[in-house]
Amino acid sequence: MALEKTQTGLASEFYVAAELTRLGYDVTITFGNTKAVDLLVHKNDNVFAVQVKGIQRTKSICWNLDKTKFKGKNLIMVLVNLHADTPDAKPEFFVLNHQETIELFKNTPKEGEKRCYLDYAFLKNKNIYQNRWQLFDVEDNATFAE
């Protein structure tokens, strides 16, 4: 089953929000087409800003990102593979801090192109980012501390 681009984005955001809620975090979903922050996550007097990027198929190659819009040194990136083409498969989550996102996303070969990409197989094979929800327990990653 093929999803529209907006469906992929919304489904990814809802899955991440559901998973964080299941883990005991309070989550607020932001809405809009040009937002820089998809979720605000609150726990233990800390608030985390989260950007979510999704791909829909098991055989999807990569996530795309415009690095110029990825701002804020404490922004956490959650990458999702929905596996929409395999209904029995559960979504996969990969959690990166700001610095890892900047370092792991590769620039496209086109000169002047501001989009970059991160290969799904490369990230999965790293075997350290999947389900790394503990990033939300590190106060240094918080956007606001109360």
Short mmCIF file of N, CA and C in Angstrom, two decimals:
data_model
loop_
_atom_site.label_atom_id
_atom_site.label_comp_id
_atom_site.label_asym_id
_atom_site.label_seq_id
_atom_site.Cartn_x
_atom_site.Cartn_y
_atom_site.Cartn_z
N MET A 1 0.85 -1.17 0.00
CA MET A 1 0.00 0.00 0.00
C MET A 1 0.89 1.24 0.00
N ALA A 2 0.66 2.12 -0.94
CA ALA A 2 1.44 3.35 -1.02
C ALA A 2 0.71 4.47 -0.30
N LEU A 3 1.45 5.20 0.51
CA LEU A 3 0.90 6.34 1.23
C LEU A 3 1.31 7.63 0.53
N GLU A 4 0.48 8.64 0.67
CA GLU A 4 0.85 9.97 0.21
C GLU A 4 1.93 10.51 1.14
N LYS A 5 2.69 11.49 0.68
CA LYS A 5 3.77 12.07 1.48
C LYS A 5 3.26 12.59 2.83
N THR A 6 2.13 13.30 2.82
CA THR A 6 1.61 13.84 4.08
C THR A 6 1.15 12.72 5.00
N GLN A 7 0.62 11.62 4.44
CA GLN A 7 0.21 10.49 5.27
C GLN A 7 1.41 9.83 5.93
N THR A 8 2.50 9.72 5.20
CA THR A 8 3.73 9.15 5.76
C THR A 8 4.21 10.01 6.93
N GLY A 9 4.23 11.32 6.75
CA GLY A 9 4.67 12.22 7.81
C GLY A 9 3.79 12.15 9.03
N LEU A 10 2.48 12.24 8.83
CA LEU A 10 1.55 12.19 9.97
C LEU A 10 1.59 10.85 10.69
N ALA A 11 1.59 9.76 9.93
CA ALA A 11 1.64 8.44 10.55
C ALA A 11 2.91 8.29 11.38
N SER A 12 4.02 8.77 10.86
CA SER A 12 5.30 8.69 11.59
C SER A 12 5.23 9.48 12.89
N GLU A 13 4.70 10.70 12.81
CA GLU A 13 4.58 11.54 14.01
C GLU A 13 3.68 10.89 15.06
N PHE A 14 2.55 10.33 14.62
CA PHE A 14 1.63 9.69 15.56
C PHE A 14 2.25 8.44 16.19
N TYR A 15 2.99 7.66 15.42
CA TYR A 15 3.65 6.48 15.98
C TYR A 15 4.70 6.87 17.02
N VAL A 16 5.49 7.90 16.72
CA VAL A 16 6.50 8.36 17.68
C VAL A 16 5.81 8.89 18.94
N ALA A 17 4.76 9.68 18.76
CA ALA A 17 4.03 10.21 19.92
C ALA A 17 3.45 9.07 20.76
N ALA A 18 2.90 8.06 20.11
CA ALA A 18 2.33 6.92 20.83
C ALA A 18 3.40 6.16 21.61
N GLU A 19 4.54 5.95 20.97
CA GLU A 19 5.61 5.20 21.63
C GLU A 19 6.16 5.96 22.83
N LEU A 20 6.38 7.25 22.68
CA LEU A 20 6.87 8.05 23.81
C LEU A 20 5.84 8.11 24.93
N THR A 21 4.56 8.21 24.58
CA THR A 21 3.50 8.19 25.60
C THR A 21 3.50 6.86 26.33
N ARG A 22 3.65 5.77 25.58
CA ARG A 22 3.70 4.43 26.18
C ARG A 22 4.87 4.31 27.16
N LEU A 23 5.95 5.04 26.88
CA LEU A 23 7.14 5.00 27.75
C LEU A 23 7.06 5.99 28.91
N GLY A 24 5.93 6.70 29.04
CA GLY A 24 5.73 7.56 30.20
C GLY A 24 6.00 9.04 30.00
N TYR A 25 6.20 9.46 28.77
CA TYR A 25 6.44 10.87 28.48
C TYR A 25 5.11 11.55 28.14
N ASP A 26 5.02 12.84 28.41
CA ASP A 26 3.89 13.65 27.96
C ASP A 26 4.28 14.23 26.61
N VAL A 27 3.41 14.08 25.61
CA VAL A 27 3.74 14.48 24.25
C VAL A 27 2.68 15.41 23.70
N THR A 28 3.14 16.49 23.06
CA THR A 28 2.26 17.40 22.34
C THR A 28 2.65 17.37 20.88
N ILE A 29 1.67 17.15 20.01
CA ILE A 29 1.90 17.14 18.57
C ILE A 29 1.63 18.55 18.04
N THR A 30 2.55 19.07 17.25
CA THR A 30 2.34 20.36 16.62
C THR A 30 1.80 20.12 15.22
N PHE A 31 1.01 21.04 14.71
CA PHE A 31 0.42 20.87 13.38
C PHE A 31 0.80 22.02 12.47
N GLY A 32 0.88 21.74 11.18
CA GLY A 32 1.23 22.72 10.18
C GLY A 32 2.10 22.09 9.11
N ASN A 33 2.26 22.77 8.00
CA ASN A 33 3.04 22.22 6.88
C ASN A 33 4.50 22.64 6.89
N THR A 34 4.84 23.72 7.57
CA THR A 34 6.22 24.21 7.51
C THR A 34 6.83 24.31 8.90
N LYS A 35 6.43 23.45 9.77
CA LYS A 35 6.91 23.53 11.15
C LYS A 35 8.33 22.95 11.29
N ALA A 36 9.08 23.51 12.19
CA ALA A 36 10.44 23.03 12.46
C ALA A 36 10.44 21.97 13.55
N VAL A 37 9.41 21.98 14.39
CA VAL A 37 9.30 21.02 15.49
C VAL A 37 8.00 20.26 15.32
N ASP A 38 8.09 18.92 15.33
CA ASP A 38 6.90 18.09 15.15
C ASP A 38 6.25 17.71 16.48
N LEU A 39 7.08 17.48 17.50
CA LEU A 39 6.58 17.07 18.81
C LEU A 39 7.31 17.84 19.91
N LEU A 40 6.59 18.11 20.99
CA LEU A 40 7.21 18.59 22.22
C LEU A 40 7.02 17.49 23.25
N VAL A 41 8.11 17.06 23.85
CA VAL A 41 8.09 15.94 24.78
C VAL A 41 8.50 16.45 26.15
N HIS A 42 7.71 16.11 27.17
CA HIS A 42 7.94 16.63 28.52
C HIS A 42 8.07 15.47 29.51
N LYS A 43 9.10 15.55 30.33
CA LYS A 43 9.25 14.58 31.43
C LYS A 43 10.27 15.13 32.42
N ASN A 44 10.00 14.95 33.70
CA ASN A 44 10.94 15.33 34.76
C ASN A 44 11.40 16.78 34.61
N ASP A 45 10.47 17.69 34.41
CA ASP A 45 10.77 19.12 34.31
C ASP A 45 11.61 19.50 33.10
N ASN A 46 11.72 18.63 32.12
CA ASN A 46 12.46 18.94 30.90
C ASN A 46 11.52 18.85 29.71
N VAL A 47 11.75 19.74 28.73
CA VAL A 47 10.98 19.71 27.49
C VAL A 47 11.95 19.49 26.34
N PHE A 48 11.60 18.55 25.47
CA PHE A 48 12.44 18.20 24.33
C PHE A 48 11.71 18.53 23.04
N ALA A 49 12.40 19.19 22.12
CA ALA A 49 11.85 19.45 20.79
C ALA A 49 12.28 18.31 19.88
N VAL A 50 11.31 17.79 19.11
CA VAL A 50 11.56 16.60 18.29
C VAL A 50 11.13 16.85 16.86
N GLN A 51 11.98 16.47 15.93
CA GLN A 51 11.60 16.45 14.52
C GLN A 51 11.52 14.99 14.10
N VAL A 52 10.48 14.64 13.35
CA VAL A 52 10.24 13.27 12.92
C VAL A 52 10.30 13.22 11.40
N LYS A 53 11.00 12.22 10.88
CA LYS A 53 11.04 11.97 9.44
C LYS A 53 10.67 10.51 9.22
N GLY A 54 9.81 10.27 8.24
CA GLY A 54 9.36 8.91 8.00
C GLY A 54 9.60 8.45 6.57
N ILE A 55 9.81 7.15 6.44
CA ILE A 55 9.78 6.48 5.14
C ILE A 55 8.75 5.38 5.27
N GLN A 56 8.17 4.97 4.15
CA GLN A 56 7.02 4.10 4.26
C GLN A 56 7.24 2.64 3.95
N ARG A 57 8.21 2.29 3.17
CA ARG A 57 8.34 0.90 2.73
C ARG A 57 9.55 0.20 3.35
N THR A 58 9.42 -1.11 3.49
CA THR A 58 10.53 -1.91 4.01
C THR A 58 11.77 -1.73 3.16
N LYS A 59 11.61 -1.59 1.86
CA LYS A 59 12.75 -1.46 0.96
C LYS A 59 13.07 0.00 0.64
N SER A 60 12.54 0.93 1.41
CA SER A 60 12.88 2.35 1.19
C SER A 60 14.37 2.54 1.38
N ILE A 61 14.92 3.44 0.62
CA ILE A 61 16.37 3.62 0.62
C ILE A 61 16.85 4.59 1.69
N CYS A 62 16.18 5.76 1.84
CA CYS A 62 16.73 6.76 2.73
C CYS A 62 15.69 7.78 3.18
N TRP A 63 16.07 8.51 4.22
CA TRP A 63 15.31 9.68 4.68
C TRP A 63 15.97 10.90 4.06
N ASN A 64 15.17 11.91 3.76
CA ASN A 64 15.69 13.17 3.21
C ASN A 64 15.47 14.29 4.23
N LEU A 65 16.36 15.26 4.20
CA LEU A 65 16.31 16.36 5.16
C LEU A 65 16.89 17.61 4.51
N ASP A 66 16.29 18.74 4.81
CA ASP A 66 16.86 20.04 4.45
C ASP A 66 17.60 20.53 5.69
N LYS A 67 18.93 20.43 5.67
CA LYS A 67 19.74 20.80 6.84
C LYS A 67 19.56 22.24 7.27
N THR A 68 19.20 23.11 6.32
CA THR A 68 19.03 24.52 6.68
C THR A 68 17.82 24.72 7.59
N LYS A 69 16.90 23.77 7.59
CA LYS A 69 15.71 23.87 8.44
C LYS A 69 15.86 23.08 9.74
N PHE A 70 16.97 22.37 9.90
CA PHE A 70 17.20 21.59 11.11
C PHE A 70 18.05 22.44 12.06
N LYS A 71 17.36 23.25 12.86
CA LYS A 71 18.04 24.22 13.72
C LYS A 71 17.74 23.93 15.18
N GLY A 72 18.64 24.32 16.02
CA GLY A 72 18.48 24.13 17.45
C GLY A 72 19.36 23.00 17.92
N LYS A 73 20.38 23.31 18.68
CA LYS A 73 21.36 22.29 19.06
C LYS A 73 20.78 21.19 19.93
N ASN A 74 19.60 21.41 20.49
CA ASN A 74 19.00 20.39 21.34
C ASN A 74 17.85 19.65 20.66
N LEU A 75 17.67 19.89 19.37
CA LEU A 75 16.60 19.21 18.64
C LEU A 75 16.94 17.73 18.49
N ILE A 76 16.00 16.87 18.81
CA ILE A 76 16.18 15.43 18.66
C ILE A 76 15.47 14.98 17.40
N MET A 77 16.12 14.12 16.62
CA MET A 77 15.55 13.59 15.39
C MET A 77 15.12 12.15 15.64
N VAL A 78 13.87 11.84 15.27
CA VAL A 78 13.41 10.45 15.31
C VAL A 78 13.06 10.06 13.88
N LEU A 79 13.75 9.05 13.37
CA LEU A 79 13.53 8.55 12.02
C LEU A 79 12.70 7.28 12.12
N VAL A 80 11.71 7.16 11.24
CA VAL A 80 10.76 6.05 11.30
C VAL A 80 10.70 5.34 9.96
N ASN A 81 10.72 4.01 9.99
CA ASN A 81 10.35 3.22 8.81
C ASN A 81 9.03 2.58 9.15
N LEU A 82 7.96 2.99 8.46
CA LEU A 82 6.60 2.52 8.76
C LEU A 82 6.35 1.08 8.33
N HIS A 83 7.09 0.58 7.37
CA HIS A 83 6.86 -0.76 6.81
C HIS A 83 5.41 -0.92 6.37
N ALA A 84 4.88 0.11 5.70
CA ALA A 84 3.48 0.11 5.27
C ALA A 84 3.19 -0.99 4.25
N ASP A 85 4.23 -1.46 3.56
CA ASP A 85 4.05 -2.53 2.58
C ASP A 85 4.04 -3.91 3.22
N THR A 86 4.30 -3.98 4.52
CA THR A 86 4.30 -5.24 5.26
C THR A 86 3.44 -5.04 6.50
N PRO A 87 2.12 -5.21 6.36
CA PRO A 87 1.20 -4.87 7.46
C PRO A 87 1.49 -5.55 8.80
N ASP A 88 2.11 -6.72 8.79
CA ASP A 88 2.41 -7.41 10.05
C ASP A 88 3.66 -6.88 10.74
N ALA A 89 4.46 -6.10 10.03
CA ALA A 89 5.70 -5.56 10.61
C ALA A 89 5.39 -4.29 11.40
N LYS A 90 6.08 -4.13 12.50
CA LYS A 90 5.93 -2.93 13.32
C LYS A 90 6.89 -1.85 12.82
N PRO A 91 6.54 -0.58 13.01
CA PRO A 91 7.46 0.49 12.61
C PRO A 91 8.78 0.40 13.39
N GLU A 92 9.83 0.86 12.76
CA GLU A 92 11.14 0.94 13.41
C GLU A 92 11.43 2.40 13.71
N PHE A 93 12.08 2.64 14.86
CA PHE A 93 12.42 3.99 15.30
C PHE A 93 13.92 4.09 15.50
N PHE A 94 14.50 5.19 15.03
CA PHE A 94 15.91 5.48 15.21
C PHE A 94 15.99 6.88 15.80
N VAL A 95 16.68 7.03 16.94
CA VAL A 95 16.70 8.28 17.68
C VAL A 95 18.12 8.85 17.68
N LEU A 96 18.24 10.09 17.17
CA LEU A 96 19.54 10.74 17.05
C LEU A 96 19.50 12.12 17.71
N ASN A 97 20.62 12.51 18.30
CA ASN A 97 20.70 13.87 18.80
C ASN A 97 21.07 14.80 17.64
N HIS A 98 21.13 16.09 17.92
CA HIS A 98 21.37 17.08 16.87
C HIS A 98 22.70 16.85 16.17
N GLN A 99 23.76 16.67 16.93
CA GLN A 99 25.09 16.50 16.34
C GLN A 99 25.18 15.26 15.46
N GLU A 100 24.59 14.16 15.92
CA GLU A 100 24.58 12.92 15.13
C GLU A 100 23.82 13.13 13.82
N THR A 101 22.72 13.85 13.89
CA THR A 101 21.93 14.12 12.69
C THR A 101 22.76 14.89 11.67
N ILE A 102 23.43 15.94 12.12
CA ILE A 102 24.25 16.75 11.23
C ILE A 102 25.38 15.91 10.62
N GLU A 103 25.99 15.05 11.44
CA GLU A 103 27.12 14.25 10.97
C GLU A 103 26.71 13.09 10.06
N LEU A 104 25.59 12.43 10.36
CA LEU A 104 25.21 11.22 9.62
C LEU A 104 24.50 11.50 8.31
N PHE A 105 23.74 12.60 8.23
CA PHE A 105 23.07 12.92 6.98
C PHE A 105 24.12 13.41 5.98
N LYS A 106 24.13 12.82 4.80
CA LYS A 106 25.11 13.13 3.77
C LYS A 106 24.53 14.10 2.75
N ASN A 107 25.34 15.03 2.30
CA ASN A 107 24.92 15.97 1.27
C ASN A 107 24.74 15.25 -0.06
N THR A 108 23.80 15.71 -0.86
CA THR A 108 23.62 15.14 -2.19
C THR A 108 24.78 15.57 -3.07
N PRO A 109 25.06 14.81 -4.11
CA PRO A 109 26.21 15.15 -4.96
C PRO A 109 26.02 16.42 -5.79
N LYS A 110 24.79 16.92 -5.90
CA LYS A 110 24.54 18.12 -6.72
C LYS A 110 25.05 19.36 -6.00
N GLU A 111 25.81 20.16 -6.71
CA GLU A 111 26.35 21.42 -6.18
C GLU A 111 25.21 22.38 -5.83
N GLY A 112 25.25 22.95 -4.66
CA GLY A 112 24.25 23.92 -4.25
C GLY A 112 22.96 23.31 -3.72
N GLU A 113 22.84 22.01 -3.75
CA GLU A 113 21.64 21.33 -3.25
C GLU A 113 21.65 21.38 -1.73
N LYS A 114 20.55 21.83 -1.12
CA LYS A 114 20.52 21.95 0.33
C LYS A 114 19.93 20.70 1.00
N ARG A 115 19.40 19.78 0.22
CA ARG A 115 18.85 18.56 0.78
C ARG A 115 19.97 17.56 1.03
N CYS A 116 19.79 16.76 2.03
CA CYS A 116 20.74 15.71 2.32
C CYS A 116 19.96 14.43 2.63
N TYR A 117 20.66 13.33 2.80
CA TYR A 117 19.99 12.05 2.97
C TYR A 117 20.74 11.18 3.98
N LEU A 118 20.02 10.21 4.54
CA LEU A 118 20.61 9.22 5.43
C LEU A 118 20.09 7.87 5.00
N ASP A 119 20.99 6.99 4.64
CA ASP A 119 20.66 5.67 4.14
C ASP A 119 20.09 4.78 5.25
N TYR A 120 18.92 4.19 5.00
CA TYR A 120 18.24 3.34 5.98
C TYR A 120 19.10 2.13 6.37
N ALA A 121 19.64 1.41 5.39
CA ALA A 121 20.44 0.21 5.69
C ALA A 121 21.68 0.57 6.50
N PHE A 122 22.33 1.68 6.15
CA PHE A 122 23.51 2.13 6.88
C PHE A 122 23.18 2.36 8.35
N LEU A 123 22.08 3.08 8.61
CA LEU A 123 21.71 3.39 9.99
C LEU A 123 21.31 2.13 10.76
N LYS A 124 20.54 1.27 10.13
CA LYS A 124 20.10 0.03 10.77
C LYS A 124 21.31 -0.85 11.13
N ASN A 125 22.28 -0.92 10.24
CA ASN A 125 23.46 -1.74 10.48
C ASN A 125 24.37 -1.19 11.56
N LYS A 126 24.26 0.12 11.85
CA LYS A 126 25.04 0.73 12.94
C LYS A 126 24.66 0.10 14.28
N ASN A 127 23.40 -0.26 14.41
CA ASN A 127 22.89 -1.00 15.56
C ASN A 127 23.02 -0.27 16.90
N ILE A 128 23.09 1.07 16.87
CA ILE A 128 23.15 1.80 18.15
C ILE A 128 22.05 2.85 18.28
N TYR A 129 21.36 3.16 17.18
CA TYR A 129 20.38 4.25 17.21
C TYR A 129 18.94 3.75 17.34
N GLN A 130 18.72 2.48 17.06
CA GLN A 130 17.35 1.96 17.07
C GLN A 130 16.79 1.93 18.49
N ASN A 131 15.58 2.50 18.63
CA ASN A 131 14.87 2.54 19.92
C ASN A 131 15.71 3.17 21.04
N ARG A 132 16.48 4.16 20.71
CA ARG A 132 17.37 4.81 21.69
C ARG A 132 16.62 5.94 22.40
N TRP A 133 15.52 5.57 23.04
CA TRP A 133 14.65 6.54 23.72
C TRP A 133 15.33 7.16 24.93
N GLN A 134 16.39 6.57 25.43
CA GLN A 134 17.08 7.11 26.61
C GLN A 134 17.67 8.49 26.35
N LEU A 135 17.75 8.92 25.09
CA LEU A 135 18.19 10.30 24.81
C LEU A 135 17.28 11.31 25.49
N PHE A 136 16.03 10.93 25.72
CA PHE A 136 15.08 11.82 26.36
C PHE A 136 15.27 11.87 27.88
N ASP A 137 16.17 11.07 28.40
CA ASP A 137 16.46 11.10 29.83
C ASP A 137 17.69 11.93 30.14
N VAL A 138 18.34 12.47 29.12
CA VAL A 138 19.55 13.26 29.29
C VAL A 138 19.18 14.74 29.29
N GLU A 139 19.39 15.39 30.41
CA GLU A 139 18.99 16.79 30.56
C GLU A 139 19.67 17.70 29.54
N ASP A 140 20.88 17.35 29.09
CA ASP A 140 21.60 18.16 28.11
C ASP A 140 20.85 18.24 26.77
N ASN A 141 19.97 17.29 26.51
CA ASN A 141 19.20 17.28 25.27
C ASN A 141 17.91 18.10 25.38
N ALA A 142 17.59 18.56 26.58
CA ALA A 142 16.35 19.30 26.79
C ALA A 142 16.41 20.67 26.14
N THR A 143 15.29 21.10 25.60
CA THR A 143 15.20 22.42 25.00
C THR A 143 15.01 23.48 26.09
N PHE A 144 14.17 23.14 27.04
CA PHE A 144 13.89 24.04 28.18
C PHE A 144 13.99 23.22 29.46
N ALA A 145 14.61 23.74 30.46
CA ALA A 145 14.61 23.12 31.78
C ALA A 145 13.84 24.06 32.69
N GLU A 146 12.94 23.51 33.46
CA GLU A 146 12.13 24.35 34.35
C GLU A 146 12.84 24.61 35.65
#
